[in-house]
mmCIF file of C-alpha atoms and ligand atoms in Angstrom:
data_model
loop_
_atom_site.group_PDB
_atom_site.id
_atom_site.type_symbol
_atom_site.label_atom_id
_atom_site.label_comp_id
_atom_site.label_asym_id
_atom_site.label_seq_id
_atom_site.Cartn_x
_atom_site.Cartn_y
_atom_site.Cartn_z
ATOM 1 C CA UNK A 1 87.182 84.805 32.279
ATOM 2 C CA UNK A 2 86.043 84.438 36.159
ATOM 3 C CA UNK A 3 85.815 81.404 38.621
ATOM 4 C CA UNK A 4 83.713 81.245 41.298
ATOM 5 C CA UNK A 5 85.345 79.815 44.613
ATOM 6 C CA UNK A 6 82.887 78.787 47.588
ATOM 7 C CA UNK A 7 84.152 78.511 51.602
ATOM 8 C CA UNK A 8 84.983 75.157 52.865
ATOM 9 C CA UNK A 9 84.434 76.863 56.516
ATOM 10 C CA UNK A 10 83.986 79.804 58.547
ATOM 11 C CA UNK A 11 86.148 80.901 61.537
ATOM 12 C CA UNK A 12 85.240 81.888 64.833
ATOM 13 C CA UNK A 13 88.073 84.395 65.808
ATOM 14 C CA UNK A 14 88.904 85.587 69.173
ATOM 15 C CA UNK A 15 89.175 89.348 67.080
ATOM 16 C CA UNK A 16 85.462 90.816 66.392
ATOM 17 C CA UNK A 17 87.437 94.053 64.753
ATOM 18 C CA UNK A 18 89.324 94.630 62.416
ATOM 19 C CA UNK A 19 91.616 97.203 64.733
ATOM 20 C CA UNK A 20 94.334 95.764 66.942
ATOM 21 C CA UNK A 21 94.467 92.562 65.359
ATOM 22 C CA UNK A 22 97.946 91.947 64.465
ATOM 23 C CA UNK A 23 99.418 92.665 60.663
ATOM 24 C CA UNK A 24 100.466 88.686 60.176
ATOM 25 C CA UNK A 25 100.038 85.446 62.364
ATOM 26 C CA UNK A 26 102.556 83.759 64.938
ATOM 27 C CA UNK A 27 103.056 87.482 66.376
ATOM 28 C CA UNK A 28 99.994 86.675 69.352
ATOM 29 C CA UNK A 29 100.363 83.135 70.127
ATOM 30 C CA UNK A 30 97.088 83.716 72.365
ATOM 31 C CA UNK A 31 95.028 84.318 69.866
ATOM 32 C CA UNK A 32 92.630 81.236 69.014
ATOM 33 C CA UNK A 33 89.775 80.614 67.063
ATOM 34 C CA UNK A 34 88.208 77.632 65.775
ATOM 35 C CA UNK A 35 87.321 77.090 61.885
ATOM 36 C CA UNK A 36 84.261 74.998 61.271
ATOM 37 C CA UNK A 37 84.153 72.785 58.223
ATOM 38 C CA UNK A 38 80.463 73.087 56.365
ATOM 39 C CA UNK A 39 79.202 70.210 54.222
ATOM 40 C CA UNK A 40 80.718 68.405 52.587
ATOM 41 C CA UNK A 41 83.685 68.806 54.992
ATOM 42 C CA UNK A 42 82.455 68.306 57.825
ATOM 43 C CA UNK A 43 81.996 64.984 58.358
ATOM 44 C CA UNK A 44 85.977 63.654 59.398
ATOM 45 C CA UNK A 45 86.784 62.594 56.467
ATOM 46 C CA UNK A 46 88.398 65.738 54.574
ATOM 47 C CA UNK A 47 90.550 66.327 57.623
ATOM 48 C CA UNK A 48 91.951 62.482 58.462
ATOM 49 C CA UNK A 49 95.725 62.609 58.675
ATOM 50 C CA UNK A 50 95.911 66.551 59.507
ATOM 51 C CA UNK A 51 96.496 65.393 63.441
ATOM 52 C CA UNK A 52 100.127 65.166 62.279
ATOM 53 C CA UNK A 53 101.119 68.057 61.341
ATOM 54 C CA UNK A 54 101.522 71.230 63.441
ATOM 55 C CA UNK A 55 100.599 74.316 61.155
ATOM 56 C CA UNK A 56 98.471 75.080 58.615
ATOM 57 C CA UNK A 57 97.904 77.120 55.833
ATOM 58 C CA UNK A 58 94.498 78.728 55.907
ATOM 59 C CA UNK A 59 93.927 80.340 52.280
ATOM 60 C CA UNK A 60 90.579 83.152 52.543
ATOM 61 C CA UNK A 61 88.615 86.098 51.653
ATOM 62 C CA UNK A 62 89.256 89.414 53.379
ATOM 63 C CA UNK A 63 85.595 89.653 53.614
ATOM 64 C CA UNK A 64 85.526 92.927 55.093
ATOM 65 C CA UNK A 65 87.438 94.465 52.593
ATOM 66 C CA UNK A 66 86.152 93.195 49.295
ATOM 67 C CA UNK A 67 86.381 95.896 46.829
ATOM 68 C CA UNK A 68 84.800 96.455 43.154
ATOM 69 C CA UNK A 69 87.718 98.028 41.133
ATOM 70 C CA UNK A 70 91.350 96.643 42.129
ATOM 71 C CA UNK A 71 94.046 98.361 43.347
ATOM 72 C CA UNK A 72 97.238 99.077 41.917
ATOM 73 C CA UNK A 73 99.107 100.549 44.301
ATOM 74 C CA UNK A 74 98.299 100.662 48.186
ATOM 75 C CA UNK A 75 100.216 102.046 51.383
ATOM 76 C CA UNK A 76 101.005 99.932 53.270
ATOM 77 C CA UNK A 77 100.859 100.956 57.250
ATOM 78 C CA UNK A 78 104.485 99.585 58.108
ATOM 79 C CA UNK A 79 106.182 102.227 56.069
ATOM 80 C CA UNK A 80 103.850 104.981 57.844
ATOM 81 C CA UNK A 81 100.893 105.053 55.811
ATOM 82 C CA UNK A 82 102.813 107.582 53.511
ATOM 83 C CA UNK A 83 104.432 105.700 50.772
ATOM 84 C CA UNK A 84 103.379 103.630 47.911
ATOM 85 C CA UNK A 85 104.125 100.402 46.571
ATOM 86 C CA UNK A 86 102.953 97.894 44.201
ATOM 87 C CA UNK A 87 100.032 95.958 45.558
ATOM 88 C CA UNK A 88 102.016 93.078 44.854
ATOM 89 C CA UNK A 89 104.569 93.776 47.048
ATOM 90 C CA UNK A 90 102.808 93.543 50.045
ATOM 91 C CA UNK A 91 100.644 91.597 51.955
ATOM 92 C CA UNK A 92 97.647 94.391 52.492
ATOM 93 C CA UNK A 93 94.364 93.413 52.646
ATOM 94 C CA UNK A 94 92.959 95.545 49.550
ATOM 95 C CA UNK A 95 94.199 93.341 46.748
ATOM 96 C CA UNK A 96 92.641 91.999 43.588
ATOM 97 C CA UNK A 97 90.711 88.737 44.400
ATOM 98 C CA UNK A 98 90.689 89.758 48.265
ATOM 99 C CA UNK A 99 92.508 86.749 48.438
ATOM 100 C CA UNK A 100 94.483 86.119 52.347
ATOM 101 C CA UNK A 101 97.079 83.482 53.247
ATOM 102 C CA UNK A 102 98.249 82.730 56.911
ATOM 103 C CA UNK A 103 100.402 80.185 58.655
ATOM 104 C CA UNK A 104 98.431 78.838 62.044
ATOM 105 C CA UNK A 105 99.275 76.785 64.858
ATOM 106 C CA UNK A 106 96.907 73.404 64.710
ATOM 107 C CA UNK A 107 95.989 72.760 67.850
ATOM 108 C CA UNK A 108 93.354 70.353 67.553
ATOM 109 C CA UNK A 109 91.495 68.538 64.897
ATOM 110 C CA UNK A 110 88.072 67.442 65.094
ATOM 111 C CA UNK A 111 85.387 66.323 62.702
ATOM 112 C CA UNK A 112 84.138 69.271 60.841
ATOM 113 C CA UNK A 113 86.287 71.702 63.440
ATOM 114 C CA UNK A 114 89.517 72.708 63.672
ATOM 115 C CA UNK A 115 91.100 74.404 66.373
ATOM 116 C CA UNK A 116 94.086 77.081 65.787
ATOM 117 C CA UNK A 117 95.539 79.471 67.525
ATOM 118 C CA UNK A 118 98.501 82.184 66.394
ATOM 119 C CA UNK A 119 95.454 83.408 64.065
ATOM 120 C CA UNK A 120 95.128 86.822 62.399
ATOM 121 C CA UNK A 121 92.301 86.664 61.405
ATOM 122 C CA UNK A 122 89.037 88.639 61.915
ATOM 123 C CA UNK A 123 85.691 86.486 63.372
ATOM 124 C CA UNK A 124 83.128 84.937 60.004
ATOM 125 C CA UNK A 125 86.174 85.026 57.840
ATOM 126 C CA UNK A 126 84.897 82.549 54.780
ATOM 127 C CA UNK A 127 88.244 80.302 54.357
ATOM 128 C CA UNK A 128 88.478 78.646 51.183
ATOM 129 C CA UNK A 129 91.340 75.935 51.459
ATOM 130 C CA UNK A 130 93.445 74.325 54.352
ATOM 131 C CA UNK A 131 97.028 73.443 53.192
ATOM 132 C CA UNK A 132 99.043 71.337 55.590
ATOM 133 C CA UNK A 133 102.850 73.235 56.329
ATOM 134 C CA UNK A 134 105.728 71.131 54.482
ATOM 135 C CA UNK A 135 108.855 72.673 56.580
ATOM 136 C CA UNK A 136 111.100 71.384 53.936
ATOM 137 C CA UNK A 137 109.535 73.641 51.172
ATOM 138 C CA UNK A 138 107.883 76.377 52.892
ATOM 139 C CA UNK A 139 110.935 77.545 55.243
ATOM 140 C CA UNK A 140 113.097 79.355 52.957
ATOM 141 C CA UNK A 141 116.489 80.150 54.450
ATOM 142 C CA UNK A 142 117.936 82.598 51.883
ATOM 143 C CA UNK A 143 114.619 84.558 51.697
ATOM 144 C CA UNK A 144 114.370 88.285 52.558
ATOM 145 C CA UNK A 145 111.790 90.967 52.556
ATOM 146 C CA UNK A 146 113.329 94.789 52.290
ATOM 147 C CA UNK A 147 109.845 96.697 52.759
ATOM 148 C CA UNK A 148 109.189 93.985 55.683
ATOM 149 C CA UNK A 149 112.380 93.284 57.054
ATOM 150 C CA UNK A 150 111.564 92.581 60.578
ATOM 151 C CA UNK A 151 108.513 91.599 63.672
ATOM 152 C CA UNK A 152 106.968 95.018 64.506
ATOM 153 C CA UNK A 153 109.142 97.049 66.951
ATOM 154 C CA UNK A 154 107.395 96.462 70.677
ATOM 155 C CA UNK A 155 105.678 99.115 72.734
ATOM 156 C CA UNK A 156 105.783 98.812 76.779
ATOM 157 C CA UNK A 157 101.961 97.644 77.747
ATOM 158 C CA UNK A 158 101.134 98.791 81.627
ATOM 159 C CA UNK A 159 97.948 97.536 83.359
ATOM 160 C CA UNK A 160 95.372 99.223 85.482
ATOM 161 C CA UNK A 161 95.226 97.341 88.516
ATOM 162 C CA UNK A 162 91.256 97.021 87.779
ATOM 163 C CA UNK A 163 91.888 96.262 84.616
ATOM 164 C CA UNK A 164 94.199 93.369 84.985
ATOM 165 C CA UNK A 165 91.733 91.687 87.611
ATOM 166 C CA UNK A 166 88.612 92.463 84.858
ATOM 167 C CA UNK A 167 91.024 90.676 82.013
ATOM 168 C CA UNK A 168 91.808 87.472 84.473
ATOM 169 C CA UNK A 169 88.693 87.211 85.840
ATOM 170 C CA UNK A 170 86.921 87.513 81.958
ATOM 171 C CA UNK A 171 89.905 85.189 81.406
ATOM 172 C CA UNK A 172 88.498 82.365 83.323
ATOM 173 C CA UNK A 173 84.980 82.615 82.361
ATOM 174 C CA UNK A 174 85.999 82.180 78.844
ATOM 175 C CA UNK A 175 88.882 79.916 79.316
ATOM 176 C CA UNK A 176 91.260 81.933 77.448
ATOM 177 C CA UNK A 177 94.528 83.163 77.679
ATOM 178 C CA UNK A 178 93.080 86.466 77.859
ATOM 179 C CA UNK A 179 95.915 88.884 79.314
ATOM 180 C CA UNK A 180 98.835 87.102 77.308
ATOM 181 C CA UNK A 181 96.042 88.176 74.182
ATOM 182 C CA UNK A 182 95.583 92.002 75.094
ATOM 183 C CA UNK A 183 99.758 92.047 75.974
ATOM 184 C CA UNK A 184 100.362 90.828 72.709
ATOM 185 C CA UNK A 185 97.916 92.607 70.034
ATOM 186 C CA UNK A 186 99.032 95.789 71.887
ATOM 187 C CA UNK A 187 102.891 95.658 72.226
ATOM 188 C CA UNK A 188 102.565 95.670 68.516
ATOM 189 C CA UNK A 189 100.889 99.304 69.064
ATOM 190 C CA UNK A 190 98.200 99.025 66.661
ATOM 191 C CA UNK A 191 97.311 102.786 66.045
ATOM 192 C CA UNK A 192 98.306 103.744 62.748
ATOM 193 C CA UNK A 193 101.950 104.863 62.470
ATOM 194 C CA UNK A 194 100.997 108.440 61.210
ATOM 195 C CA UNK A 195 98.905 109.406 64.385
ATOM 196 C CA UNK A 196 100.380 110.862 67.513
ATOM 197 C CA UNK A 197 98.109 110.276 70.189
ATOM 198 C CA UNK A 198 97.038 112.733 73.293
ATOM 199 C CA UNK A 199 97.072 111.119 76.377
ATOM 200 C CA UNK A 200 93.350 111.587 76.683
ATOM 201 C CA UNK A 201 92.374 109.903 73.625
ATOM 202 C CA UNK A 202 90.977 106.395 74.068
ATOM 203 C CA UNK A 203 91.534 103.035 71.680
ATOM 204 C CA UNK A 204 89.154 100.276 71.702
ATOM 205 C CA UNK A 205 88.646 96.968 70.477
ATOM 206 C CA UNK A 206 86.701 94.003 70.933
ATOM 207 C CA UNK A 207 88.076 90.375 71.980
ATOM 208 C CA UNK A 208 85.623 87.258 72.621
ATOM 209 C CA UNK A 209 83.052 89.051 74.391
ATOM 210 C CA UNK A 210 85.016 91.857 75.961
ATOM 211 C CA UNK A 211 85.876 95.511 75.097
ATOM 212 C CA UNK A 212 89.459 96.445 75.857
ATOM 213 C CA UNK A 213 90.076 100.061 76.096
ATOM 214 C CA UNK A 214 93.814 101.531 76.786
ATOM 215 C CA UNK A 215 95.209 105.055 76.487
ATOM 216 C CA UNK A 216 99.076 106.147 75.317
ATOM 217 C CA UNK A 217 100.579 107.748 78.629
ATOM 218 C CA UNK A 218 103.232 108.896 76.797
ATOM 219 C CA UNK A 219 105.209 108.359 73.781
ATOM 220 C CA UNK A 220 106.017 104.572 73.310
ATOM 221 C CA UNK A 221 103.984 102.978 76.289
ATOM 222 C CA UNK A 222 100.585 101.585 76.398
ATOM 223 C CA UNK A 223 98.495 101.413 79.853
ATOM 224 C CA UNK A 224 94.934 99.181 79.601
ATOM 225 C CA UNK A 225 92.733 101.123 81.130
ATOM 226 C CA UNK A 226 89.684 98.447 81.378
ATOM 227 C CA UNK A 227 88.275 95.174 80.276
ATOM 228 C CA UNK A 228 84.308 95.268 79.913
ATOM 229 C CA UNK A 229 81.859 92.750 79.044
ATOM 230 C CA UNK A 230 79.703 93.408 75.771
HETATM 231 N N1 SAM B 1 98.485 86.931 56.894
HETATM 232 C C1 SAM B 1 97.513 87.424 55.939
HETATM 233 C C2 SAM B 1 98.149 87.629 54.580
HETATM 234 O O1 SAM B 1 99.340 87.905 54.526
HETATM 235 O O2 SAM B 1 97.431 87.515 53.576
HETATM 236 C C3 SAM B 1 96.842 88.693 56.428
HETATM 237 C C4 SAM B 1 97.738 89.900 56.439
HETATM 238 S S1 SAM B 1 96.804 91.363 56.613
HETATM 239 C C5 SAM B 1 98.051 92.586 56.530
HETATM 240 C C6 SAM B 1 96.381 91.290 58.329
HETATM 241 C C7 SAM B 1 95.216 92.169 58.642
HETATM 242 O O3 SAM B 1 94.081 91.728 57.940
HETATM 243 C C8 SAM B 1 94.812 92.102 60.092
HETATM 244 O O4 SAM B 1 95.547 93.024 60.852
HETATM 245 C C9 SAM B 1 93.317 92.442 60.054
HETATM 246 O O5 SAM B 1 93.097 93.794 60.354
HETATM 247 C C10 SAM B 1 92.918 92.180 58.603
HETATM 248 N N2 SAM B 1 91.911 91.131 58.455
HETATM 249 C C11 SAM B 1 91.936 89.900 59.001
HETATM 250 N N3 SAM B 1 90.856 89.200 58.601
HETATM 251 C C12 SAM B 1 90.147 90.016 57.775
HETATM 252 C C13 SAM B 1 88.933 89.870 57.043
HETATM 253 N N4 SAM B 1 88.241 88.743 57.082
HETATM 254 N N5 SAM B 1 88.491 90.922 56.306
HETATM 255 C C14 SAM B 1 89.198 92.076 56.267
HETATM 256 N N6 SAM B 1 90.356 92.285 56.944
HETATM 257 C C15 SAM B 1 90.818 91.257 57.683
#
């Protein structure tokens, strides 16, 4: 038996990559994005009363990692990249259904738009329901996680002095927090646990409009190295 699902909206992320966005939301407060509603959602109506509540629930597709044949078993990059678990177990992005959840800051509501910020998620992600946060039933106090126990352990992020004047200055052209962005995706180190980088090798991604590019001076510490327009 199959069921076909169909996006109530599309986001417009702050993340055009995949890489350096961080593994779950809340952990880069800076990062915003704005989902907008398509017809028949997009009129008001389907989003009347959601000015009072705080967070939401965005339910979606991992859309750039839709796979035919489901896995069973995936690794997932907080133990390493090494070990295997059920797919169940974790919250990786291969899964049957390619189905994502995430809990975002609502920082604005709008007819047909919605704007959100504490987002993981990657830019033209097709959402497919908004569920408003009930604190009383979706804060569990008891709960525990032994593969994820904890935030990801934070690296030391050092600045250019060029490249902290590009990121305010790009900063104020786009009217985003955009410094407070690059100092959180990358205190999270995003390069895969497994590699050990040379100081010479260079990681990239793209934010808004701008490619960040930093380096690992040594073990532990990140330095930005420059912000570039597209
Ligand atoms: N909070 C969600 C969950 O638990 O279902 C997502 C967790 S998943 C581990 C987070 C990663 O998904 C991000 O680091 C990003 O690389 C990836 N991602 C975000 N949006 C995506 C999309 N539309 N398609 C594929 N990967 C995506």
């Amino acid at each position: 038996m199959s069921y076909s699902v169909s996006p109530i909206g599309f986001l417009r992320s702050c993340f055009k990559e995949k890489f350096a966005i961080p593994r779950q939301p809340q952990l880069a407060p800076a990062a915003r994005g704005v989902l907008e509603l398509v017809a028949p959602f997009d009129t008001g109506d389907a989003v009347q009363g959601l000015e009072q509540v705080s967070h939401v629930w965005l339910l979606f597709l991992f859309h750039q990692a839709l796979e035919d044949q489901p896995r069973l078993k995936v690794r997932p990059p907080r133990l390493g990249g090494n070990k295997s678990v059920g797919v169940f177990a974790t919250r990786a992005t291969h899964r049957p259904n390619g189905i994502g959840q995430s809990v975002v800051k609502l920082d604005k509501v709008e007819p047909g738009r919605l704007w959100l910020s504490g987002i993981d998620l990657l830019d033209g992600t097709p959402v497919l329901d908004i569920k408003p946060y009930v604190p009383y039933a979706d804060s569990v106090a008891s709960a525990y996680n032994r593969i994820a126990d904890g935030a990801p352990l934070l690296i030391e992020v050092q600045w250019r002095d060029a490249a902290l004047s590009q990121a305010r200055s790009h900063g104020l052209r786009l009217d985003q927090p955009l410094v407070d962005l690059i100092e959180q995706c990358l205190t999270q180190d995003p390069r895969p646990a497994y590699q050990v980088p040379p100081p010479e090798r260079r990681y990239g991604t793209r934010l808004w409009d701008v490619d960040v590019r930093w380096h690992y001076p040594e073990p532990g510490k990140i330095c930005v190295l420059e912000v570039v327009e597209t």
